[in-house]
């Protein structure tokens, strides 16, 4: 049975590299990818790129997937960081042994669940994000990818391909 990934993007202003590079890496390795958000339909990225959210994340069961990933972009800060429903969803996924991951501002979303407390993670290297990791008792590491057995974080567009590769590696 093929592996499945759920990539969660904000309802506006996702980062194109952080979505499309890991998505391509997953799909080229036979992993079925579903894009989700807080709404369905066409979503415009930070640089006018377009993606289609096929499902609302809360309408699908996280345990139907092998990995759930929160994608960054300027909309992630505004729409996903404080989304309690998403935080609960990620915690439930984690409890069900689903790999929980986040890149850039998405890594902050994961940190806000408490799942990274006392651990190392990465995010986009700007103070607003690094400060959020620290506020959630997470040690910021300046690397493209920080991979634990159960949670992976990525730093942003420059590390997006490596982030995708880390997801593939952890699912194989």
Tab-separated table of N, CA and C in Angstrom:
chain	number	residue	atom	x	y	z
A	1	UNK	N	0.841	-1.175	0.000
A	1	UNK	CA	0.000	0.000	0.000
A	1	UNK	C	0.892	1.246	0.000
A	2	UNK	N	0.562	2.185	-0.827
A	2	UNK	CA	1.435	3.351	-0.932
A	2	UNK	C	1.265	4.270	0.267
A	3	UNK	N	2.321	5.004	0.543
A	3	UNK	CA	2.322	5.956	1.643
A	3	UNK	C	1.548	7.205	1.232
A	4	UNK	N	1.040	7.926	2.247
A	4	UNK	CA	0.232	9.119	1.986
A	4	UNK	C	0.705	10.281	2.844
A	5	UNK	N	0.736	11.464	2.222
A	5	UNK	CA	1.142	12.679	2.924
A	5	UNK	C	0.039	13.721	2.838
A	6	UNK	N	-0.175	14.439	3.930
A	6	UNK	CA	-1.121	15.551	3.976
A	6	UNK	C	-0.308	16.823	4.207
A	7	UNK	N	-0.319	17.713	3.215
A	7	UNK	CA	0.400	18.972	3.317
A	7	UNK	C	-0.616	20.075	3.592
A	8	UNK	N	-0.485	20.718	4.737
A	8	UNK	CA	-1.454	21.730	5.169
A	8	UNK	C	-0.883	23.124	4.907
A	9	UNK	N	-1.622	23.896	4.105
A	9	UNK	CA	-1.198	25.254	3.784
A	9	UNK	C	-2.197	26.261	4.369
A	10	UNK	N	-1.756	27.500	4.585
A	10	UNK	CA	-2.701	28.510	5.056
A	10	UNK	C	-3.702	28.848	3.954
A	11	UNK	N	-4.822	29.485	4.293
A	11	UNK	CA	-5.852	29.791	3.297
A	11	UNK	C	-5.460	30.921	2.341
A	12	UNK	N	-4.311	31.508	2.573
A	12	UNK	CA	-3.733	32.506	1.664
A	12	UNK	C	-2.253	32.640	2.002
A	13	UNK	N	-1.449	33.048	1.020
A	13	UNK	CA	-0.037	33.345	1.203
A	13	UNK	C	0.790	32.191	1.766
A	14	UNK	N	0.742	31.026	1.095
A	14	UNK	CA	1.661	29.933	1.419
A	14	UNK	C	2.965	30.202	0.669
A	15	UNK	N	4.046	29.549	1.089
A	15	UNK	CA	5.306	29.700	0.363
A	15	UNK	C	5.394	28.621	-0.706
A	16	UNK	N	5.548	29.039	-1.933
A	16	UNK	CA	5.546	28.113	-3.067
A	16	UNK	C	6.658	27.071	-2.983
A	17	UNK	N	7.900	27.490	-2.703
A	17	UNK	CA	9.005	26.527	-2.624
A	17	UNK	C	8.759	25.498	-1.523
A	18	UNK	N	8.242	25.967	-0.405
A	18	UNK	CA	8.034	25.078	0.739
A	18	UNK	C	6.908	24.076	0.506
A	19	UNK	N	6.005	24.384	-0.416
A	19	UNK	CA	4.963	23.439	-0.785
A	19	UNK	C	5.412	22.569	-1.955
A	20	UNK	N	5.818	23.206	-3.044
A	20	UNK	CA	6.031	22.470	-4.289
A	20	UNK	C	7.285	21.592	-4.285
A	21	UNK	N	8.368	22.010	-3.611
A	21	UNK	CA	9.572	21.172	-3.599
A	21	UNK	C	9.382	19.887	-2.787
A	22	UNK	N	8.884	19.953	-1.550
A	22	UNK	CA	8.633	18.690	-0.828
A	22	UNK	C	7.571	17.826	-1.534
A	23	UNK	N	6.550	18.472	-2.091
A	23	UNK	CA	5.492	17.736	-2.809
A	23	UNK	C	6.102	16.947	-3.965
A	24	UNK	N	6.972	17.589	-4.742
A	24	UNK	CA	7.622	16.917	-5.872
A	24	UNK	C	8.498	15.757	-5.389
A	25	UNK	N	9.213	15.976	-4.296
A	25	UNK	CA	10.089	14.942	-3.733
A	25	UNK	C	9.259	13.739	-3.285
A	26	UNK	N	8.159	14.004	-2.605
A	26	UNK	CA	7.281	12.924	-2.140
A	26	UNK	C	6.687	12.164	-3.331
A	27	UNK	N	6.124	12.891	-4.279
A	27	UNK	CA	5.459	12.245	-5.422
A	27	UNK	C	6.433	11.464	-6.291
A	28	UNK	N	7.656	11.965	-6.446
A	28	UNK	CA	8.630	11.243	-7.277
A	28	UNK	C	9.083	9.953	-6.596
A	29	UNK	N	8.771	9.819	-5.326
A	29	UNK	CA	9.079	8.583	-4.592
A	29	UNK	C	7.827	7.758	-4.318
A	30	UNK	N	6.766	8.018	-5.092
A	30	UNK	CA	5.562	7.191	-5.027
A	30	UNK	C	4.638	7.476	-3.854
A	31	UNK	N	4.833	8.597	-3.185
A	31	UNK	CA	3.988	8.933	-2.044
A	31	UNK	C	2.834	9.809	-2.527
A	32	UNK	N	1.634	9.416	-2.177
A	32	UNK	CA	0.418	10.127	-2.577
A	32	UNK	C	0.263	11.375	-1.708
A	33	UNK	N	0.142	12.540	-2.352
A	33	UNK	CA	0.080	13.807	-1.631
A	33	UNK	C	-1.308	14.442	-1.755
A	34	UNK	N	-1.842	14.878	-0.624
A	34	UNK	CA	-3.086	15.635	-0.584
A	34	UNK	C	-2.775	17.001	0.016
A	35	UNK	N	-3.270	18.054	-0.634
A	35	UNK	CA	-3.101	19.408	-0.097
A	35	UNK	C	-4.381	19.780	0.662
A	36	UNK	N	-4.177	20.277	1.879
A	36	UNK	CA	-5.297	20.663	2.740
A	36	UNK	C	-5.095	22.089	3.221
A	37	UNK	N	-6.156	22.692	3.703
A	37	UNK	CA	-6.097	24.021	4.306
A	37	UNK	C	-7.290	24.163	5.238
A	38	UNK	N	-7.607	25.406	5.574
A	38	UNK	CA	-8.794	25.676	6.380
A	38	UNK	C	-9.997	25.936	5.481
A	39	UNK	N	-9.777	25.911	4.167
A	39	UNK	CA	-10.831	26.028	3.158
A	39	UNK	C	-10.384	25.241	1.932
A	40	UNK	N	-11.321	24.891	1.075
A	40	UNK	CA	-10.954	24.186	-0.154
A	40	UNK	C	-10.909	25.175	-1.319
A	41	UNK	N	-10.342	24.702	-2.422
A	41	UNK	CA	-10.289	25.524	-3.624
A	41	UNK	C	-8.910	26.122	-3.852
A	42	UNK	N	-8.867	27.059	-4.792
A	42	UNK	CA	-7.599	27.666	-5.184
A	42	UNK	C	-7.084	28.624	-4.105
A	43	UNK	N	-5.804	28.487	-3.823
A	43	UNK	CA	-5.155	29.343	-2.828
A	43	UNK	C	-3.939	29.983	-3.488
A	44	UNK	N	-3.792	31.280	-3.274
A	44	UNK	CA	-2.696	32.045	-3.872
A	44	UNK	C	-1.541	32.135	-2.876
A	45	UNK	N	-0.343	31.867	-3.378
A	45	UNK	CA	0.848	31.905	-2.534
A	45	UNK	C	1.437	33.290	-2.378
A	46	UNK	N	2.545	33.352	-1.641
A	46	UNK	CA	3.244	34.610	-1.394
A	46	UNK	C	3.681	35.290	-2.695
A	47	UNK	N	4.010	34.480	-3.711
A	47	UNK	CA	4.530	35.027	-4.968
A	47	UNK	C	3.568	34.777	-6.128
A	48	UNK	N	2.279	34.762	-5.806
A	48	UNK	CA	1.197	34.609	-6.797
A	48	UNK	C	1.100	33.205	-7.395
A	49	UNK	N	1.865	32.251	-6.862
A	49	UNK	CA	1.717	30.855	-7.280
A	49	UNK	C	0.375	30.338	-6.795
A	50	UNK	N	-0.104	29.283	-7.449
A	50	UNK	CA	-1.428	28.770	-7.101
A	50	UNK	C	-1.356	27.295	-6.707
A	51	UNK	N	-2.155	26.946	-5.738
A	51	UNK	CA	-2.321	25.549	-5.326
A	51	UNK	C	-3.801	25.341	-5.054
A	52	UNK	N	-4.232	24.099	-5.149
A	52	UNK	CA	-5.621	23.776	-4.864
A	52	UNK	C	-5.698	22.930	-3.602
A	53	UNK	N	-6.372	23.465	-2.596
A	53	UNK	CA	-6.619	22.689	-1.383
A	53	UNK	C	-7.789	21.757	-1.677
A	54	UNK	N	-7.502	20.465	-1.650
A	54	UNK	CA	-8.510	19.459	-1.977
A	54	UNK	C	-9.472	19.203	-0.827
A	55	UNK	N	-8.958	19.375	0.395
A	55	UNK	CA	-9.761	19.080	1.589
A	55	UNK	C	-9.494	20.106	2.676
A	56	UNK	N	-10.433	20.203	3.607
A	56	UNK	CA	-10.207	20.951	4.841
A	56	UNK	C	-9.570	19.944	5.805
A	57	UNK	N	-8.440	20.315	6.393
A	57	UNK	CA	-7.679	19.349	7.194
A	57	UNK	C	-8.543	18.657	8.239
A	58	UNK	N	-9.444	19.401	8.878
A	58	UNK	CA	-10.237	18.819	9.963
A	58	UNK	C	-11.319	17.858	9.468
A	59	UNK	N	-11.522	17.810	8.139
A	59	UNK	CA	-12.508	16.884	7.565
A	59	UNK	C	-11.911	15.520	7.237
A	60	UNK	N	-10.589	15.387	7.371
A	60	UNK	CA	-9.938	14.102	7.082
A	60	UNK	C	-9.222	13.610	8.335
A	61	UNK	N	-9.143	12.321	8.467
A	61	UNK	CA	-8.530	11.707	9.640
A	61	UNK	C	-7.012	11.676	9.475
A	62	UNK	N	-6.301	12.283	10.411
A	62	UNK	CA	-4.841	12.339	10.339
A	62	UNK	C	-4.231	10.945	10.272
A	63	UNK	N	-4.851	9.978	10.937
A	63	UNK	CA	-4.275	8.625	10.955
A	63	UNK	C	-4.412	7.901	9.616
A	64	UNK	N	-5.101	8.526	8.653
A	64	UNK	CA	-5.141	7.979	7.294
A	64	UNK	C	-3.864	8.314	6.518
A	65	UNK	N	-3.002	9.119	7.114
A	65	UNK	CA	-1.778	9.570	6.457
A	65	UNK	C	-0.555	9.063	7.217
A	66	UNK	N	0.561	9.008	6.503
A	66	UNK	CA	1.823	8.609	7.119
A	66	UNK	C	2.606	9.813	7.616
A	67	UNK	N	2.345	10.961	7.004
A	67	UNK	CA	2.979	12.210	7.414
A	67	UNK	C	1.976	13.350	7.258
A	68	UNK	N	1.993	14.245	8.236
A	68	UNK	CA	1.211	15.483	8.171
A	68	UNK	C	2.223	16.613	8.288
A	69	UNK	N	2.192	17.537	7.329
A	69	UNK	CA	3.177	18.607	7.293
A	69	UNK	C	2.501	19.967	7.199
A	70	UNK	N	2.936	20.891	8.060
A	70	UNK	CA	2.436	22.266	8.012
A	70	UNK	C	3.437	23.088	7.197
A	71	UNK	N	2.957	23.672	6.115
A	71	UNK	CA	3.786	24.436	5.193
A	71	UNK	C	3.795	25.906	5.618
A	72	UNK	N	4.910	26.562	5.396
A	72	UNK	CA	5.044	27.957	5.784
A	72	UNK	C	4.578	28.932	4.718
A	73	UNK	N	4.902	30.179	4.970
A	73	UNK	CA	4.480	31.299	4.142
A	73	UNK	C	3.947	32.365	5.069
A	74	UNK	N	3.813	33.577	4.562
A	74	UNK	CA	3.376	34.666	5.447
A	74	UNK	C	1.970	34.433	5.997
A	75	UNK	N	1.147	33.669	5.284
A	75	UNK	CA	-0.200	33.373	5.768
A	75	UNK	C	-0.227	32.402	6.932
A	76	UNK	N	0.845	31.621	7.084
A	76	UNK	CA	0.894	30.639	8.176
A	76	UNK	C	0.895	31.353	9.526
A	77	UNK	N	1.693	32.410	9.638
A	77	UNK	CA	1.730	33.181	10.890
A	77	UNK	C	0.326	33.679	11.243
A	78	UNK	N	-0.370	34.232	10.246
A	78	UNK	CA	-1.670	34.853	10.481
A	78	UNK	C	-2.802	33.850	10.710
A	79	UNK	N	-2.757	32.721	10.024
A	79	UNK	CA	-3.913	31.812	10.020
A	79	UNK	C	-3.708	30.470	10.733
A	80	UNK	N	-2.460	30.035	10.904
A	80	UNK	CA	-2.257	28.693	11.458
A	80	UNK	C	-1.576	28.670	12.826
A	81	UNK	N	-0.779	29.692	13.135
A	81	UNK	CA	-0.062	29.663	14.410
A	81	UNK	C	-0.980	29.505	15.601
A	82	UNK	N	-2.066	30.216	15.634
A	82	UNK	CA	-2.953	30.198	16.802
A	82	UNK	C	-4.201	29.340	16.576
A	83	UNK	N	-4.193	28.512	15.544
A	83	UNK	CA	-5.351	27.685	15.217
A	83	UNK	C	-5.378	26.469	16.155
A	84	UNK	N	-6.203	26.562	17.200
A	84	UNK	CA	-6.268	25.496	18.219
A	84	UNK	C	-6.744	24.178	17.621
A	85	UNK	N	-7.651	24.247	16.655
A	85	UNK	CA	-8.123	23.025	15.996
A	85	UNK	C	-6.961	22.313	15.292
A	86	UNK	N	-6.093	23.088	14.633
A	86	UNK	CA	-4.924	22.508	13.972
A	86	UNK	C	-3.938	21.954	14.995
A	87	UNK	N	-3.733	22.675	16.086
A	87	UNK	CA	-2.830	22.173	17.127
A	87	UNK	C	-3.328	20.832	17.679
A	88	UNK	N	-4.615	20.745	17.943
A	88	UNK	CA	-5.194	19.490	18.431
A	88	UNK	C	-5.054	18.385	17.386
A	89	UNK	N	-5.252	18.750	16.137
A	89	UNK	CA	-5.138	17.798	15.021
A	89	UNK	C	-3.713	17.225	14.959
A	90	UNK	N	-2.725	18.097	15.091
A	90	UNK	CA	-1.326	17.650	15.048
A	90	UNK	C	-0.998	16.769	16.246
A	91	UNK	N	-1.514	17.122	17.423
A	91	UNK	CA	-1.274	16.294	18.616
A	91	UNK	C	-1.919	14.916	18.463
A	92	UNK	N	-3.127	14.892	17.884
A	92	UNK	CA	-3.802	13.614	17.643
A	92	UNK	C	-3.022	12.774	16.633
A	93	UNK	N	-2.525	13.428	15.581
A	93	UNK	CA	-1.710	12.723	14.584
A	93	UNK	C	-0.494	12.097	15.270
A	94	UNK	N	0.181	12.882	16.093
A	94	UNK	CA	1.360	12.418	16.806
A	94	UNK	C	1.026	11.219	17.698
A	95	UNK	N	-0.072	11.314	18.423
A	95	UNK	CA	-0.518	10.219	19.292
A	95	UNK	C	-0.754	8.938	18.486
A	96	UNK	N	-1.206	9.105	17.238
A	96	UNK	CA	-1.478	7.956	16.373
A	96	UNK	C	-0.268	7.535	15.547
A	97	UNK	N	0.927	7.989	15.952
A	97	UNK	CA	2.193	7.602	15.324
A	97	UNK	C	2.327	8.083	13.881
A	98	UNK	N	1.639	9.188	13.553
A	98	UNK	CA	1.803	9.832	12.256
A	98	UNK	C	2.995	10.780	12.391
A	99	UNK	N	3.869	10.815	11.395
A	99	UNK	CA	5.000	11.732	11.406
A	99	UNK	C	4.478	13.161	11.283
A	100	UNK	N	4.793	14.007	12.260
A	100	UNK	CA	4.354	15.403	12.259
A	100	UNK	C	5.543	16.267	11.854
A	101	UNK	N	5.329	17.139	10.853
A	101	UNK	CA	6.423	17.949	10.347
A	101	UNK	C	5.956	19.370	10.061
A	102	UNK	N	6.907	20.281	10.008
A	102	UNK	CA	6.606	21.658	9.651
A	102	UNK	C	7.827	22.328	9.076
A	103	UNK	N	7.611	23.201	8.108
A	103	UNK	CA	8.711	23.943	7.503
A	103	UNK	C	8.449	25.440	7.653
A	104	UNK	N	9.509	26.173	7.999
A	104	UNK	CA	9.455	27.625	8.136
A	104	UNK	C	8.450	27.999	9.233
A	105	UNK	N	7.473	28.826	8.912
A	105	UNK	CA	6.460	29.202	9.903
A	105	UNK	C	5.637	27.982	10.336
A	106	UNK	N	5.604	26.944	9.506
A	106	UNK	CA	4.925	25.699	9.863
A	106	UNK	C	5.594	25.000	11.038
A	107	UNK	N	6.931	25.158	11.143
A	107	UNK	CA	7.652	24.578	12.279
A	107	UNK	C	7.206	25.246	13.582
A	108	UNK	N	6.907	26.551	13.505
A	108	UNK	CA	6.403	27.262	14.687
A	108	UNK	C	5.029	26.705	15.079
A	109	UNK	N	4.190	26.431	14.082
A	109	UNK	CA	2.872	25.842	14.346
A	109	UNK	C	3.037	24.537	15.122
A	110	UNK	N	3.994	23.701	14.699
A	110	UNK	CA	4.255	22.436	15.391
A	110	UNK	C	4.765	22.722	16.810
A	111	UNK	N	5.657	23.683	16.956
A	111	UNK	CA	6.196	24.010	18.286
A	111	UNK	C	5.087	24.432	19.244
A	112	UNK	N	4.086	25.138	18.729
A	112	UNK	CA	2.993	25.620	19.567
A	112	UNK	C	2.106	24.489	20.105
A	113	UNK	N	2.245	23.271	19.581
A	113	UNK	CA	1.495	22.126	20.101
A	113	UNK	C	2.096	21.599	21.401
A	114	UNK	N	3.356	21.963	21.659
A	114	UNK	CA	4.055	21.417	22.820
A	114	UNK	C	4.817	20.144	22.507
A	115	UNK	N	4.677	19.619	21.294
A	115	UNK	CA	5.334	18.363	20.927
A	115	UNK	C	6.855	18.485	20.832
A	116	UNK	N	7.357	19.705	20.665
A	116	UNK	CA	8.800	19.920	20.549
A	116	UNK	C	9.432	20.468	21.835
A	117	UNK	N	8.669	20.586	22.886
A	117	UNK	CA	9.185	21.131	24.147
A	117	UNK	C	10.427	20.345	24.588
A	118	UNK	N	11.495	21.106	24.879
A	118	UNK	CA	12.731	20.476	25.339
A	118	UNK	C	13.564	19.856	24.231
A	119	UNK	N	13.182	20.090	22.972
A	119	UNK	CA	13.900	19.484	21.854
A	119	UNK	C	14.461	20.566	20.939
A	120	UNK	N	15.233	20.124	19.965
A	120	UNK	CA	15.779	21.033	18.956
A	120	UNK	C	14.879	21.050	17.735
A	121	UNK	N	14.824	22.221	17.086
A	121	UNK	CA	14.063	22.366	15.846
A	121	UNK	C	14.661	23.522	15.063
A	122	UNK	N	14.228	23.660	13.822
A	122	UNK	CA	14.624	24.796	13.009
A	122	UNK	C	13.382	25.472	12.456
A	123	UNK	N	13.565	26.684	11.965
A	123	UNK	CA	12.512	27.460	11.338
A	123	UNK	C	13.207	28.507	10.475
A	124	UNK	N	12.449	29.340	9.828
A	124	UNK	CA	13.074	30.403	9.050
A	124	UNK	C	13.862	31.296	10.011
A	125	UNK	N	15.113	31.655	9.670
A	125	UNK	CA	15.978	32.354	10.631
A	125	UNK	C	15.667	33.843	10.808
A	126	UNK	N	14.449	34.140	11.213
A	126	UNK	CA	14.071	35.512	11.570
A	126	UNK	C	13.629	35.502	13.029
A	127	UNK	N	13.843	36.637	13.698
A	127	UNK	CA	13.584	36.693	15.140
A	127	UNK	C	12.156	36.327	15.515
A	128	UNK	N	11.169	36.776	14.729
A	128	UNK	CA	9.773	36.512	15.100
A	128	UNK	C	9.518	35.001	15.200
A	129	UNK	N	10.142	34.210	14.325
A	129	UNK	CA	9.950	32.761	14.394
A	129	UNK	C	10.845	32.123	15.457
A	130	UNK	N	12.099	32.513	15.508
A	130	UNK	CA	13.004	31.951	16.516
A	130	UNK	C	12.484	32.254	17.922
A	131	UNK	N	11.949	33.458	18.116
A	131	UNK	CA	11.392	33.827	19.425
A	131	UNK	C	10.196	32.953	19.787
A	132	UNK	N	9.396	32.573	18.794
A	132	UNK	CA	8.252	31.687	19.042
A	132	UNK	C	8.732	30.295	19.475
A	133	UNK	N	9.807	29.801	18.847
A	133	UNK	CA	10.348	28.504	19.279
A	133	UNK	C	10.793	28.604	20.735
A	134	UNK	N	11.567	29.641	21.059
A	134	UNK	CA	12.059	29.814	22.429
A	134	UNK	C	10.900	29.932	23.416
A	135	UNK	N	9.862	30.661	23.046
A	135	UNK	CA	8.698	30.844	23.927
A	135	UNK	C	7.996	29.521	24.207
A	136	UNK	N	8.178	28.554	23.302
A	136	UNK	CA	7.575	27.232	23.480
A	136	UNK	C	8.592	26.198	23.955
A	137	UNK	N	9.697	26.703	24.542
A	137	UNK	CA	10.736	25.857	25.147
A	137	UNK	C	11.378	24.896	24.149
A	138	UNK	N	11.605	25.420	22.920
A	138	UNK	CA	12.258	24.662	21.864
A	138	UNK	C	13.601	25.335	21.569
A	139	UNK	N	14.648	24.547	21.412
A	139	UNK	CA	15.969	25.083	21.103
A	139	UNK	C	16.109	25.251	19.600
A	140	UNK	N	16.314	26.495	19.159
A	140	UNK	CA	16.500	26.776	17.731
A	140	UNK	C	17.885	26.319	17.280
A	141	UNK	N	17.934	25.618	16.141
A	141	UNK	CA	19.182	25.178	15.538
A	141	UNK	C	19.223	25.719	14.116
A	142	UNK	N	20.337	26.331	13.749
A	142	UNK	CA	20.465	26.904	12.412
A	142	UNK	C	20.912	25.828	11.428
A	143	UNK	N	19.943	25.065	10.933
A	143	UNK	CA	20.171	24.008	9.942
A	143	UNK	C	18.980	24.015	8.989
A	144	UNK	N	19.170	23.428	7.787
A	144	UNK	CA	18.045	23.330	6.855
A	144	UNK	C	16.965	22.402	7.390
A	145	UNK	N	17.393	21.298	8.018
A	145	UNK	CA	16.443	20.296	8.512
A	145	UNK	C	16.911	19.759	9.858
A	146	UNK	N	15.981	19.632	10.787
A	146	UNK	CA	16.244	18.937	12.050
A	146	UNK	C	15.258	17.776	12.089
A	147	UNK	N	15.812	16.566	12.000
A	147	UNK	CA	14.966	15.374	11.929
A	147	UNK	C	15.092	14.533	13.189
A	148	UNK	N	13.990	14.423	13.913
A	148	UNK	CA	13.862	13.457	15.003
A	148	UNK	C	13.136	12.253	14.389
A	149	UNK	N	13.055	11.160	15.115
A	149	UNK	CA	12.346	9.983	14.586
A	149	UNK	C	10.865	10.265	14.350
A	150	UNK	N	10.287	11.180	15.137
A	150	UNK	CA	8.844	11.377	15.120
A	150	UNK	C	8.387	12.763	14.658
A	151	UNK	N	9.320	13.722	14.566
A	151	UNK	CA	8.995	15.088	14.131
A	151	UNK	C	10.160	15.624	13.306
A	152	UNK	N	9.833	16.283	12.200
A	152	UNK	CA	10.863	16.901	11.355
A	152	UNK	C	10.498	18.362	11.160
A	153	UNK	N	11.510	19.244	11.281
A	153	UNK	CA	11.298	20.657	10.984
A	153	UNK	C	12.289	21.101	9.913
A	154	UNK	N	11.839	22.060	9.100
A	154	UNK	CA	12.681	22.622	8.049
A	154	UNK	C	12.722	24.127	8.179
A	155	UNK	N	13.771	24.743	7.613
A	155	UNK	CA	13.984	26.175	7.827
A	155	UNK	C	13.284	27.083	6.827
A	156	UNK	N	12.991	26.610	5.633
A	156	UNK	CA	12.348	27.499	4.671
A	156	UNK	C	12.697	27.164	3.241
A	157	UNK	N	12.534	28.118	2.333
A	157	UNK	CA	12.715	27.855	0.909
A	157	UNK	C	14.071	27.237	0.551
A	158	UNK	N	15.159	27.723	1.178
A	158	UNK	CA	16.488	27.197	0.851
A	158	UNK	C	16.635	25.722	1.227
A	159	UNK	N	15.914	25.294	2.229
A	159	UNK	CA	16.003	23.907	2.676
A	159	UNK	C	14.814	23.054	2.262
A	160	UNK	N	13.965	23.579	1.366
A	160	UNK	CA	12.713	22.884	1.026
A	160	UNK	C	12.947	21.525	0.367
A	161	UNK	N	13.922	21.435	-0.535
A	161	UNK	CA	14.205	20.153	-1.202
A	161	UNK	C	14.741	19.152	-0.167
A	162	UNK	N	15.658	19.621	0.676
A	162	UNK	CA	16.228	18.756	1.720
A	162	UNK	C	15.134	18.307	2.704
A	163	UNK	N	14.206	19.212	3.008
A	163	UNK	CA	13.066	18.874	3.864
A	163	UNK	C	12.254	17.746	3.219
A	164	UNK	N	11.953	17.888	1.939
A	164	UNK	CA	11.233	16.836	1.215
A	164	UNK	C	11.978	15.513	1.239
A	165	UNK	N	13.286	15.570	1.055
A	165	UNK	CA	14.110	14.353	1.093
A	165	UNK	C	14.061	13.703	2.472
A	166	UNK	N	14.058	14.522	3.520
A	166	UNK	CA	13.984	13.989	4.890
A	166	UNK	C	12.647	13.300	5.137
A	167	UNK	N	11.571	13.865	4.578
A	167	UNK	CA	10.260	13.235	4.724
A	167	UNK	C	10.255	11.876	4.035
A	168	UNK	N	10.786	11.836	2.820
A	168	UNK	CA	10.843	10.573	2.063
A	168	UNK	C	11.661	9.542	2.831
A	169	UNK	N	12.828	9.961	3.311
A	169	UNK	CA	13.717	9.037	4.040
A	169	UNK	C	13.014	8.457	5.265
A	170	UNK	N	12.300	9.296	5.997
A	170	UNK	CA	11.649	8.823	7.219
A	170	UNK	C	10.470	7.891	6.929
A	171	UNK	N	9.908	8.001	5.737
A	171	UNK	CA	8.778	7.136	5.372
A	171	UNK	C	9.208	5.829	4.735
A	172	UNK	N	10.502	5.716	4.389
A	172	UNK	CA	10.945	4.486	3.717
A	172	UNK	C	11.402	3.418	4.686
